[in-house]
Amino acid sequence: MQSETILEGVLLKRSQQKKKISPANYKERLFVFTQRSLAYYDFDKEKRGCRKGSIDIKKIRCVETVNPEECTPVERQYPFQIVYKEGLLYVYATNQENRRQWLETLLKEIKDNPFLLNKYHPGFFTNGKFLCCNQSCKTAPGCAIWEPYNTLRDPSNSKEHLPGNLKPKRPSLPPIPGEGKSSLGIAVAEHDYGPQDKSDISLMKNQKYHISSDKDPDWWKVGDADGKETGRSEDTSAEKERLQDYEWYVGDISRAQCEQLLRQKGKEGAFMVRNSSQVGKYTVSVFSVAVENKSGAVKHYHIHTNSENKIYLAQDHCFDSVPKLIIYHQHNSAGLLTRLRHPVSTKAKKVPSTAPLGNGPWELRRTDIVLTKELGSGQFGVVQLGKWKGEYDVAVKMIRESSMSEDEFLEEAQVMMNLSHPKLVQLYGMCTEKYPIYIVTEFMSNGSLLSYLKDHGKELQPFQLLEMCYNVCEAMEFLEHHQFIHRDLAARNCLVDNDLAVKVSDFGMGRFVLDDQYISSVGTKFSVKWSAPEVFHYSKFSSKSDVWAFGILIWEVFSLGKQPYELYDNTQVVEKVSQGYRLYRPQLSSEEIYEIMCSCWNELPEQRPTFHQLLSWMESFREDDSDDRP
Ligand code: ADP
C-alpha cells in the first residue's frame, strides 16, 4: 500500500561519496516525501521514473541547513542535510523558501523519531572530512548544537509552543530517591553520548548530571544537574543492563572460534567482546575486510585499565564501563583497525562450530543434527534445513549412495573446508560413517540466487544486482588467489543470505558427481551454457574458465534469472559460441557492465581479465552508483 505524498519536488542531490576520495557529483532527482519514506526518482518532464533511493522516515535523526561551500554556483546556494541511521544525504533546494518548506515538513514528520541528534555538522563532509570541524569520520558526533532537538525534547515546551502532538514523548524520571536531587553526587559527562535505544538519554560533553543510582557497575542512573530530571523513560529495566545483555558480549569463547564467527559475518567492523584468558579482563575482537589482500583480518584488542581504574583501548579515550567504551568505539575507530560496526553474537542462530568431533577431523555427530525441513534437491540428493546442537541453523546435503565419488571427495574436503571467506558458503563438517552422508554447511535463508532472481528480481534496483555480482566476484577472487577452480559457477550454485549478501557455494563439487548426464557435454545437466570453449572442447578448466562462467552469471543476474541462450540447446550453443556468437545485453545492464561480461567471454583465456581485475572494475562502478545508495 502506498502512503500519501506529503511533499514532492525536483531537487539537486549530491552523490553520497562512498569512498573518501570519490568526487562529488550532482543530479536532479524527483523527491517524494510520504509518511513512510523520502524517496527519490529519475524523472522526465516531472514524470516519475525509476526509483534511485529511499530513506525510511523513522531512521532520520536530523534535518538541517548546511553552510554553502565557497564559490558555490547559483543552483547550489540552498543546501540542506538529512542525517539518517545509515548515512548522510545532501540536497539543494531551489530557493530559500523551498528549503524552508522542505525542512519544516521533514521536521514535522520526524519529531517523534527515537534517535534524534542533539548536535550536527553545519559544514559539508567533503574530501574525507567535515569542513566545520575537520573530523574525518562521516559518522563523527556533530560539533554544533542542533536547535530543533532542544525544542522537540524540552519538556518545558508544552503544547502551546508546539503544534499538534509535537510534545515530547519521554516522561521524566521519577524523583531521585533520598533527600534532594544529588543524593549520590554529581558526574560530569566525558563525552557526548547519543541514545542507543529508547531507554537511553543523551548526555552532553562537560555537562553535569546527578547520579541517582549507582547500583549497577556498568550503568548509573542520572538526572540533569540543574534541576530538570531527564532520564531513561519508563523502562527502568535498562538500569539493570549488564554485559550479558549486550548482543556483542560472547563471554568465554576461544580465539579461533571468535575469528571464525567474525569471518563468517564478513562485514567491515564486525566485532565481539569476549573474556580474556586473564580473569576479569575482556578482549575486543574486530574484523576488517580491507587488509591482507582483501581476504580480511581479525584483530584482538585487550581492554586495559589505567592507574585511575578507567578502562581503555586507546589510551586517550578512557571510560568507566565496557558498554561505554564500546559505544564510543562504535562511533570512533580511534586507533582501532576500524570502528565497531556490526555486533556479532553467539546468541544468534548461525553459529556452528567445526570443532573436531567423532571420527575424522571434520566429523560431526549425526545425533547433534536434527533435520527440520527440506530446502531443495540437487545433484547428490536432498538438502535439508537442520538444527545443530539444538541451537544453530545449518544446511545438510544428504548424499545418496553411489551419487558421489566419495573417496575423492573426502580427500578434497579438507581443502574445501579450509577455504573460508565471507562470500563463500562455509562448509562446517560431515557425517560420513553411513549413508546418507551428511555435508553440513552454513544455512542461507534466501535460498539459491537463481530462484531468488526469478521470484524477487523485479524488486531489486540495478545497484543491488551489481552488488550481488560484486559479492560473487569477491569470493571468486579469493578462490583464484588460492588457485582453486570452481568449475561450476552459475547463479544456481550461489546462495542468498537474509541480508541479500550472495555467497558462492558448491565450489569444486562438480568433480565428484557420478552422473553421466551431468559430466558429459552431451548430457542435459552439463553446464555447457556456462562453459568456456576450451572447457567444452578439451575439458580444460582454469580460473579463466571460471571467469567465463562469471560473465554468464552477471548476465543471469541482470536478466533476473533467465536461461542463457534460451532458444538453443547445448549442441547449438557449442556451435554458436565457437563461431563467435555471444549473449545479448540484458535490458537492465548498462553498457559498461555489458562490456565486463563480454571481456569474460574472450575466446582466448589469457585475454580474459582475472577476478582481481574484475573486482577493481566493478568497484569503480559501485562508486559511480553511490549517488543513489542511501
Ligand atoms: P547440488 O549442488 O547438489 O545440485 P544444491 O547445493 O544446488 O544441490 O542444493 C539444492 C537446493 O537446496 C538449492 O537450490 C537451494 O534451494 C537449497 N540449498 C542448498 N544449500 C543450501 C544452503 N546452504 N542454505 C539454504 N538452502 C540451500
XYZ file of C-alpha atoms and ligand atoms in Angstrom:
657
model
C 0.000 0.000 0.000
C 1.432 3.388 -0.936
C 1.282 6.089 1.682
C 0.095 9.567 0.770
C 2.532 12.112 -0.624
C 3.224 14.964 1.753
C 5.626 16.920 -0.396
C 7.110 16.380 -3.830
C 9.549 18.326 -5.962
C 12.696 18.299 -8.039
C 15.838 18.922 -6.000
C 19.505 18.675 -6.764
C 21.140 15.783 -4.976
C 24.785 15.380 -4.178
C 26.282 11.908 -4.580
C 26.958 10.173 -1.312
C 30.713 9.867 -1.501
C 31.084 6.277 -0.517
C 34.833 6.438 -0.690
C 36.603 9.389 0.786
C 38.313 10.204 -2.449
C 35.488 9.757 -4.949
C 34.476 13.133 -6.406
C 31.042 14.541 -5.668
C 28.526 14.772 -8.468
C 25.114 16.381 -8.591
C 21.950 15.050 -10.121
C 18.437 16.351 -10.337
C 16.022 13.931 -8.756
C 12.314 13.960 -8.127
C 11.960 13.767 -4.347
C 8.758 12.291 -2.979
C 8.118 12.559 0.720
C 5.454 10.357 2.283
C 4.718 9.440 5.880
C 6.858 6.410 5.400
C 9.831 7.446 3.307
C 11.721 10.093 1.468
C 12.330 8.538 -1.924
C 13.952 9.987 -4.996
C 13.475 9.099 -8.597
C 14.736 9.622 -12.090
C 12.286 11.801 -13.891
C 11.364 13.038 -17.294
C 9.383 16.257 -17.552
C 8.174 15.844 -13.959
C 7.096 12.282 -14.709
C 8.381 9.846 -12.161
C 10.918 7.326 -13.483
C 12.947 4.656 -11.814
C 13.389 4.885 -8.035
C 17.017 5.608 -7.243
C 16.940 5.503 -3.485
C 14.838 5.897 -0.407
C 15.239 6.740 3.254
C 12.933 5.364 5.897
C 11.463 8.320 7.810
C 11.865 6.504 11.117
C 15.610 6.359 10.555
C 16.089 10.092 10.091
C 17.968 11.655 13.003
C 18.407 15.265 11.949
C 17.422 17.622 9.119
C 19.149 20.972 8.891
C 20.662 23.504 6.527
C 24.350 23.242 5.577
C 26.694 26.179 5.091
C 27.302 26.525 1.352
C 30.844 25.830 0.246
C 32.972 28.636 -1.110
C 32.436 29.626 -4.734
C 29.203 27.671 -4.968
C 27.282 28.022 -8.242
C 23.827 29.584 -8.065
C 21.963 26.318 -8.255
C 23.644 25.118 -5.068
C 23.004 28.064 -2.769
C 20.354 26.385 -0.589
C 21.699 23.093 0.664
C 20.242 21.025 3.443
C 21.204 17.756 5.016
C 19.370 14.648 6.059
C 21.230 12.634 8.644
C 19.832 9.130 8.950
C 20.811 5.889 10.522
C 22.969 4.632 7.691
C 24.205 7.826 6.135
C 24.162 11.472 5.284
C 22.410 12.984 2.305
C 22.944 16.494 0.929
C 20.204 18.046 -1.125
C 19.885 21.505 -2.684
C 16.593 23.329 -2.663
C 15.698 25.720 -5.452
C 15.454 28.788 -3.207
C 15.254 29.818 0.416
C 11.504 29.387 0.669
C 11.663 25.980 -0.964
C 14.325 24.884 1.525
C 12.336 26.219 4.476
C 9.304 24.275 3.278
C 11.224 21.004 2.965
C 12.904 21.373 6.345
C 9.719 22.293 8.124
C 7.797 19.436 6.572
C 10.518 16.909 7.298
C 10.894 18.104 10.868
C 7.207 17.693 11.489
C 7.295 14.076 10.407
C 10.453 13.043 12.242
C 9.666 14.756 15.523
C 8.882 11.510 17.319
C 11.786 9.542 15.936
C 13.649 7.720 18.659
C 17.241 8.675 17.910
C 17.219 12.351 17.052
C 20.601 14.003 17.403
C 21.332 16.906 19.683
C 24.307 18.038 17.623
C 25.010 18.241 13.926
C 27.646 19.408 11.462
C 26.979 22.822 9.912
C 29.660 22.202 7.273
C 29.726 19.724 4.400
C 31.560 16.445 4.579
C 33.911 16.903 1.656
C 37.046 15.081 0.590
C 37.101 12.914 3.648
C 36.377 15.470 6.351
C 33.787 17.834 7.758
C 34.539 21.414 6.731
C 33.202 22.664 10.084
C 35.359 20.648 12.477
C 37.815 18.696 10.348
C 36.634 15.377 11.773
C 37.357 12.680 9.238
C 34.731 10.137 10.185
C 31.427 10.641 8.409
C 29.532 9.431 11.459
C 31.511 11.587 13.914
C 29.284 13.299 16.505
C 28.136 16.768 15.482
C 30.080 19.849 16.516
C 27.205 22.331 16.853
C 24.001 22.206 18.837
C 21.025 21.257 16.720
C 18.466 23.725 17.986
C 15.306 21.880 16.933
C 16.374 18.965 19.110
C 16.112 21.042 22.254
C 12.749 22.390 21.204
C 11.450 18.951 20.477
C 12.840 17.317 23.567
C 12.460 20.020 26.210
C 9.501 19.061 28.409
C 9.008 22.692 29.430
C 7.984 23.319 25.854
C 4.411 22.373 26.288
C 1.655 22.060 23.755
C 1.286 25.843 23.473
C 4.592 26.114 21.656
C 4.343 23.002 19.620
C 1.691 22.230 17.078
C -0.310 19.040 17.212
C 1.174 16.163 19.060
C 4.679 17.566 18.928
C 5.098 17.391 22.672
C 7.960 15.263 23.900
C 7.168 11.611 24.252
C 9.542 10.743 27.033
C 8.247 11.085 30.544
C 10.706 12.490 33.060
C 12.328 10.254 35.632
C 10.679 9.540 38.916
C 12.084 11.684 41.742
C 15.558 10.728 42.844
C 15.386 8.670 45.978
C 16.838 10.087 49.182
C 16.972 13.730 50.055
C 17.471 16.396 47.453
C 18.436 15.664 43.909
C 22.070 14.795 44.299
C 21.994 12.032 46.814
C 24.912 10.232 45.223
C 26.903 13.131 43.866
C 27.442 14.807 40.551
C 29.029 13.327 37.450
C 30.436 15.236 34.509
C 29.978 13.636 31.098
C 33.297 12.981 29.441
C 31.819 12.624 26.011
C 28.700 13.227 24.074
C 26.575 10.164 24.294
C 23.815 9.597 21.782
C 20.921 7.445 22.909
C 21.341 3.917 21.625
C 17.823 2.804 22.264
C 14.521 4.059 23.545
C 15.507 3.713 27.176
C 18.611 5.916 26.909
C 19.033 9.660 27.293
C 21.523 11.907 25.538
C 24.476 13.139 27.525
C 26.438 16.191 26.507
C 30.147 16.527 26.994
C 31.132 18.561 30.084
C 27.534 18.819 31.276
C 26.817 17.885 34.907
C 24.389 15.164 35.928
C 23.052 13.976 39.263
C 23.763 10.352 39.988
C 20.536 8.952 41.231
C 21.559 5.318 41.335
C 24.932 3.629 41.085
C 23.899 0.125 41.964
C 24.911 -1.286 38.628
C 28.662 -1.483 37.952
C 28.146 -0.634 34.306
C 25.435 1.970 34.374
C 24.456 4.895 36.534
C 21.053 6.390 36.508
C 21.349 10.160 36.162
C 19.268 13.327 36.045
C 20.085 16.858 34.885
C 22.189 18.683 37.472
C 20.339 21.929 37.074
C 17.102 20.658 38.377
C 15.369 19.021 35.485
C 15.341 15.298 35.728
C 15.979 13.656 32.487
C 16.048 10.019 32.220
C 15.652 6.624 30.944
C 11.972 6.773 30.268
C 9.578 4.368 31.826
C 11.739 1.419 31.048
C 13.689 1.174 34.249
C 14.829 -2.304 33.323
C 17.542 -0.557 31.322
C 19.177 0.166 34.666
C 19.786 -3.493 35.103
C 21.729 -3.824 31.903
C 24.843 -5.902 32.245
C 27.388 -7.212 29.826
C 25.353 -10.378 29.361
C 22.539 -8.276 27.978
C 24.627 -6.949 25.136
C 24.477 -8.662 21.821
C 28.217 -8.187 21.328
C 29.254 -9.863 24.572
C 30.034 -13.531 23.996
C 31.737 -14.498 27.261
C 34.076 -17.480 27.097
C 34.839 -18.461 23.546
C 38.164 -19.394 22.045
C 40.144 -17.058 19.860
C 39.790 -19.474 16.942
C 36.034 -19.703 17.282
C 35.803 -15.948 17.605
C 37.779 -15.484 14.399
C 35.616 -17.964 12.604
C 32.447 -16.167 13.626
C 33.756 -12.762 12.653
C 34.956 -14.015 9.284
C 31.657 -15.697 8.769
C 29.882 -12.395 9.362
C 32.283 -10.981 6.799
C 31.395 -7.346 7.314
C 33.803 -4.496 7.816
C 33.787 -3.740 11.545
C 32.126 -6.990 12.648
C 33.066 -7.273 16.309
C 32.504 -9.029 19.614
C 33.694 -8.715 23.193
C 34.887 -11.892 24.923
C 36.506 -12.839 28.179
C 40.288 -12.672 28.143
C 42.365 -15.546 29.394
C 43.103 -13.257 32.367
C 40.150 -13.467 34.752
C 38.037 -10.302 34.894
C 39.550 -8.856 31.715
C 37.996 -8.512 28.299
C 39.129 -8.580 24.690
C 37.526 -6.760 21.795
C 37.915 -8.643 18.518
C 37.181 -6.919 15.240
C 37.192 -7.921 11.588
C 38.254 -5.738 8.693
C 37.947 -6.717 5.063
C 40.314 -4.046 3.882
C 43.511 -5.818 4.893
C 45.527 -8.815 3.859
C 44.738 -8.988 0.203
C 41.062 -8.409 0.770
C 40.530 -11.729 2.489
C 40.267 -9.705 5.674
C 41.830 -9.986 9.083
C 40.690 -10.220 12.684
C 42.493 -8.143 15.312
C 42.180 -8.652 19.040
C 42.474 -5.721 21.447
C 42.792 -6.174 25.195
C 40.855 -3.714 27.303
C 43.423 -2.101 29.599
C 42.944 -0.388 32.951
C 44.839 2.789 33.876
C 46.015 3.998 37.291
C 42.652 5.739 37.860
C 40.828 2.500 37.312
C 39.456 3.646 33.990
C 39.405 1.276 31.060
C 40.550 1.921 27.514
C 41.529 0.503 24.181
C 43.164 3.721 23.010
C 44.964 5.492 25.826
C 43.397 8.873 25.092
C 39.867 7.573 25.438
C 39.129 6.178 28.885
C 35.790 5.025 30.286
C 34.347 3.623 33.422
C 32.437 0.756 31.867
C 32.771 -1.661 28.971
C 29.454 -0.632 27.364
C 30.549 2.999 27.357
C 33.845 2.082 25.818
C 32.095 0.057 23.136
C 29.614 2.801 22.408
C 32.472 5.239 21.927
C 34.307 2.929 19.571
C 31.109 2.200 17.685
C 31.387 5.792 16.556
C 35.151 6.310 16.518
C 37.863 3.942 15.407
C 40.388 5.991 17.454
C 43.337 3.778 16.573
C 41.449 0.522 16.015
C 41.539 -1.191 12.651
C 38.029 0.079 12.034
C 35.209 1.350 14.191
C 32.970 -1.298 15.722
C 30.099 -1.546 13.299
C 28.352 -4.893 13.432
C 27.994 -6.760 16.707
C 28.383 -10.487 16.243
C 26.712 -12.615 18.805
C 26.815 -16.226 19.839
C 23.197 -15.730 20.777
C 22.463 -15.555 17.063
C 21.311 -18.692 15.360
C 24.021 -19.015 12.749
C 26.922 -20.139 14.830
C 28.051 -23.624 14.127
C 31.481 -24.788 15.139
C 33.822 -27.000 13.200
C 35.264 -28.404 16.386
C 36.506 -31.886 15.620
C 34.024 -34.440 16.841
C 33.619 -38.106 16.150
C 35.794 -39.965 13.639
C 37.837 -37.608 11.493
C 38.886 -34.017 11.914
C 35.700 -32.820 10.205
C 33.360 -35.464 11.519
C 30.229 -34.137 13.240
C 27.990 -36.247 15.434
C 24.895 -37.185 13.460
C 22.836 -37.161 16.641
C 23.722 -33.490 17.147
C 21.788 -32.654 13.994
C 18.012 -32.579 13.845
C 16.628 -32.227 10.336
C 13.662 -29.878 10.208
C 12.594 -29.282 6.614
C 13.535 -29.891 3.018
C 15.199 -26.955 1.311
C 15.606 -28.388 -2.145
C 17.347 -31.127 -4.004
C 20.458 -31.222 -6.121
C 22.888 -33.491 -7.878
C 23.666 -35.552 -4.815
C 20.300 -35.749 -3.160
C 18.074 -33.785 -0.869
C 19.196 -30.670 1.016
C 17.596 -30.192 4.429
C 17.492 -27.433 6.987
C 18.850 -28.722 10.275
C 19.480 -27.610 13.833
C 22.908 -28.366 15.129
C 23.091 -28.939 18.886
C 19.508 -27.730 19.173
C 20.543 -24.171 18.529
C 22.184 -23.369 15.254
C 20.683 -23.414 11.790
C 22.678 -25.405 9.265
C 22.034 -26.783 5.782
C 22.586 -30.508 5.372
C 23.295 -32.044 1.982
C 22.265 -35.664 2.194
C 24.399 -37.665 -0.196
C 22.710 -40.741 -1.613
C 24.754 -43.857 -2.039
C 26.541 -44.001 -5.411
C 25.781 -40.384 -6.297
C 29.278 -39.229 -5.472
C 32.863 -40.390 -5.844
C 33.192 -40.394 -2.125
C 36.872 -41.188 -1.643
C 37.970 -38.377 -3.900
C 35.576 -36.034 -2.203
C 36.812 -36.868 1.287
C 40.372 -36.258 0.142
C 39.465 -32.860 -1.217
C 37.051 -31.946 1.579
C 39.824 -30.817 3.863
C 40.972 -28.244 1.303
C 37.429 -27.061 0.799
C 36.776 -26.834 4.499
C 39.817 -24.638 4.942
C 38.657 -22.238 2.284
C 36.980 -19.703 4.441
C 35.792 -16.397 3.077
C 32.800 -14.223 3.949
C 31.397 -14.690 0.458
C 31.869 -18.446 0.279
C 29.215 -20.664 1.800
C 31.120 -22.212 4.678
C 31.471 -25.968 4.853
C 31.265 -26.908 8.521
C 31.718 -30.634 8.691
C 30.388 -34.018 7.681
C 28.832 -37.194 8.967
C 30.444 -39.937 6.907
C 30.060 -43.150 8.871
C 26.958 -44.293 6.949
C 24.608 -43.315 4.128
C 23.227 -40.855 3.507
C 26.456 -38.955 4.106
C 25.750 -35.523 5.546
C 27.633 -32.493 4.300
C 26.894 -29.710 6.729
C 27.164 -26.105 5.570
C 26.192 -22.606 6.502
C 22.441 -22.049 6.065
C 21.420 -19.283 3.658
C 17.875 -18.259 4.354
C 17.024 -16.825 0.928
C 17.970 -19.948 -0.982
C 19.571 -20.145 -4.407
C 20.437 -16.964 -6.280
C 18.706 -18.249 -9.388
C 15.360 -18.758 -7.700
C 15.749 -15.509 -5.770
C 16.253 -13.607 -9.023
C 13.247 -15.265 -10.602
C 10.982 -14.639 -7.615
C 12.215 -11.260 -6.368
C 14.446 -9.853 -9.113
C 11.880 -7.229 -10.069
C 12.063 -5.752 -6.569
C 15.791 -5.147 -6.895
C 17.478 -1.965 -8.077
C 20.315 -2.239 -10.619
C 22.840 -1.278 -7.953
C 21.666 -4.242 -5.880
C 22.127 -6.523 -8.874
C 25.614 -5.138 -9.274
C 26.266 -5.697 -5.586
C 25.262 -9.350 -5.950
C 27.736 -9.802 -8.797
C 30.340 -7.991 -6.752
C 29.832 -10.410 -3.849
C 30.389 -13.345 -6.180
C 33.462 -11.670 -7.641
C 34.903 -11.235 -4.137
C 34.546 -14.942 -3.450
C 35.984 -15.832 -6.833
C 38.946 -13.563 -6.372
C 39.635 -15.403 -3.154
C 39.440 -18.796 -4.910
C 41.618 -17.506 -7.745
C 44.164 -16.298 -5.221
C 44.218 -19.769 -3.664
C 44.394 -21.368 -7.098
C 41.166 -23.181 -6.500
C 38.944 -23.663 -9.547
C 35.206 -23.654 -9.000
C 34.286 -25.432 -12.274
C 30.557 -24.873 -11.951
C 29.988 -21.210 -11.227
C 26.398 -20.233 -12.043
C 23.531 -18.444 -10.301
C 22.062 -21.836 -9.311
C 25.229 -22.529 -7.313
C 25.181 -19.290 -5.358
C 23.005 -18.687 -2.320
C 21.406 -15.575 -0.865
C 21.616 -14.691 2.814
C 18.968 -12.903 4.854
C 20.641 -9.524 4.210
C 20.797 -10.255 0.447
C 24.519 -10.904 0.527
C 25.320 -13.516 -2.084
C 27.758 -16.322 -1.384
C 29.301 -18.848 -3.697
C 28.519 -22.458 -2.977
C 29.403 -25.878 -4.342
C 32.941 -24.899 -5.214
C 34.755 -27.801 -6.768
C 31.822 -30.147 -6.160
C 31.099 -30.876 -9.822
C 34.149 -33.156 -9.923
C 32.588 -35.632 -7.541
C 29.248 -36.112 -9.248
C 28.687 -39.654 -10.512
C 26.101 -38.960 -13.164
C 26.830 -39.369 -16.855
C 24.251 -36.806 -17.783
C 25.984 -34.282 -15.590
C 29.548 -34.998 -16.570
C 29.338 -35.438 -20.322
C 28.937 -32.441 -22.557
C 26.121 -34.113 -24.487
C 24.152 -34.659 -21.299
C 21.490 -32.103 -20.471
C 22.842 -31.399 -16.999
C 26.362 -30.497 -18.062
C 26.617 -26.759 -17.787
C 27.659 -26.138 -21.402
C 25.956 -22.779 -21.334
C 28.343 -21.619 -18.596
C 31.421 -23.236 -20.126
C 34.263 -21.567 -21.949
C 35.182 -23.010 -25.387
C 38.343 -24.673 -24.016
C 36.133 -26.479 -21.489
C 33.554 -27.886 -23.849
C 36.226 -28.744 -26.414
C 39.057 -30.054 -24.230
C 37.765 -30.072 -20.602
C 40.479 -27.555 -19.823
C 39.396 -25.919 -16.566
C 41.209 -22.925 -15.078
C 40.430 -19.754 -13.157
C 39.964 -18.215 -16.605
C 37.218 -20.713 -17.405
C 35.645 -19.640 -14.093
C 35.877 -16.056 -15.400
C 33.867 -17.074 -18.486
C 31.211 -18.590 -16.220
C 31.223 -15.424 -14.121
C 30.370 -13.419 -17.261
C 27.366 -15.718 -17.785
C 26.429 -15.295 -14.113
C 26.420 -11.480 -14.472
C 24.159 -11.970 -17.476
C 21.833 -14.193 -15.427
C 21.696 -11.602 -12.647
C 20.899 -8.682 -14.961
C 18.344 -10.827 -16.823
C 16.701 -11.653 -13.482
C 17.288 -15.374 -13.755
C 16.667 -16.036 -17.444
C 18.134 -19.142 -19.035
C 21.160 -18.138 -21.153
C 20.802 -18.817 -24.899
C 17.260 -19.930 -24.181
C 16.439 -20.644 -27.813
C 19.353 -23.040 -28.249
C 20.164 -26.481 -26.930
C 23.640 -27.464 -25.737
C 24.885 -28.678 -29.132
C 23.747 -25.482 -30.815
C 25.405 -23.411 -28.094
C 28.735 -25.162 -28.634
C 28.447 -24.469 -32.335
C 27.332 -20.846 -31.976
C 29.839 -19.884 -29.303
C 32.663 -21.485 -31.283
C 31.635 -19.293 -34.213
C 31.895 -16.181 -32.050
C 28.237 -15.741 -31.109
C 27.738 -14.155 -27.651
C 24.799 -13.365 -25.384
C 22.996 -10.033 -25.924
C 22.969 -7.146 -23.438
C 20.197 -7.595 -20.867
C 17.901 -4.587 -20.600
C 18.836 -3.812 -17.029
C 22.551 -3.856 -17.721
C 24.434 -0.678 -18.565
C 26.857 -0.654 -21.492
C 29.742 -0.738 -19.011
C 28.507 -3.838 -17.244
C 27.907 -5.497 -20.605
C 31.476 -4.691 -21.566
C 32.597 -6.533 -18.454
C 30.540 -9.577 -19.459
C 31.990 -9.510 -22.963
C 35.525 -9.275 -21.609
C 34.865 -12.512 -19.718
C 33.817 -14.146 -22.987
C 37.031 -13.541 -24.867
C 37.783 -16.641 -26.865
C 41.350 -16.712 -25.566
C 41.573 -17.465 -21.850
C 44.714 -15.373 -21.423
C 42.905 -12.320 -22.786
C 40.124 -12.563 -20.235
C 40.541 -10.447 -17.110
C 41.411 -12.028 -13.780
C 38.899 -11.872 -10.932
C 41.263 -9.446 -9.284
C 40.912 -7.061 -12.231
C 37.183 -7.631 -12.422
C 36.819 -6.729 -8.795
C 38.507 -3.386 -9.225
C 36.485 -2.580 -12.362
C 33.295 -3.381 -10.551
C 34.405 -1.420 -7.534
C 34.640 1.696 -9.700
C 31.052 1.227 -10.907
C 29.909 0.834 -7.343
C 31.410 4.233 -6.613
C 29.702 5.837 -9.596
C 26.499 4.322 -8.400
C 26.967 5.566 -4.854
C 24.895 8.560 -5.900
C 21.852 6.514 -5.368
C 22.509 4.379 -2.394
C 21.245 5.580 0.907
P 23.563 -29.623 -5.709
O 24.771 -28.762 -5.643
O 23.778 -30.971 -5.192
O 22.942 -29.575 -7.065
P 22.382 -27.609 -4.310
O 23.534 -27.255 -3.460
O 22.169 -26.771 -5.504
O 22.490 -29.052 -4.730
O 21.071 -27.555 -3.430
C 19.771 -27.679 -3.947
C 18.850 -26.623 -3.354
O 18.872 -26.691 -1.935
C 19.320 -25.207 -3.681
O 18.800 -24.778 -4.904
C 18.765 -24.427 -2.519
O 17.429 -24.107 -2.727
C 18.856 -25.401 -1.357
N 20.107 -25.202 -0.594
C 21.295 -25.807 -0.800
N 22.212 -25.393 0.089
C 21.600 -24.502 0.883
C 22.032 -23.689 1.995
N 23.286 -23.733 2.444
N 21.137 -22.862 2.574
C 19.876 -22.800 2.098
N 19.418 -23.518 1.061
C 20.260 -24.364 0.447
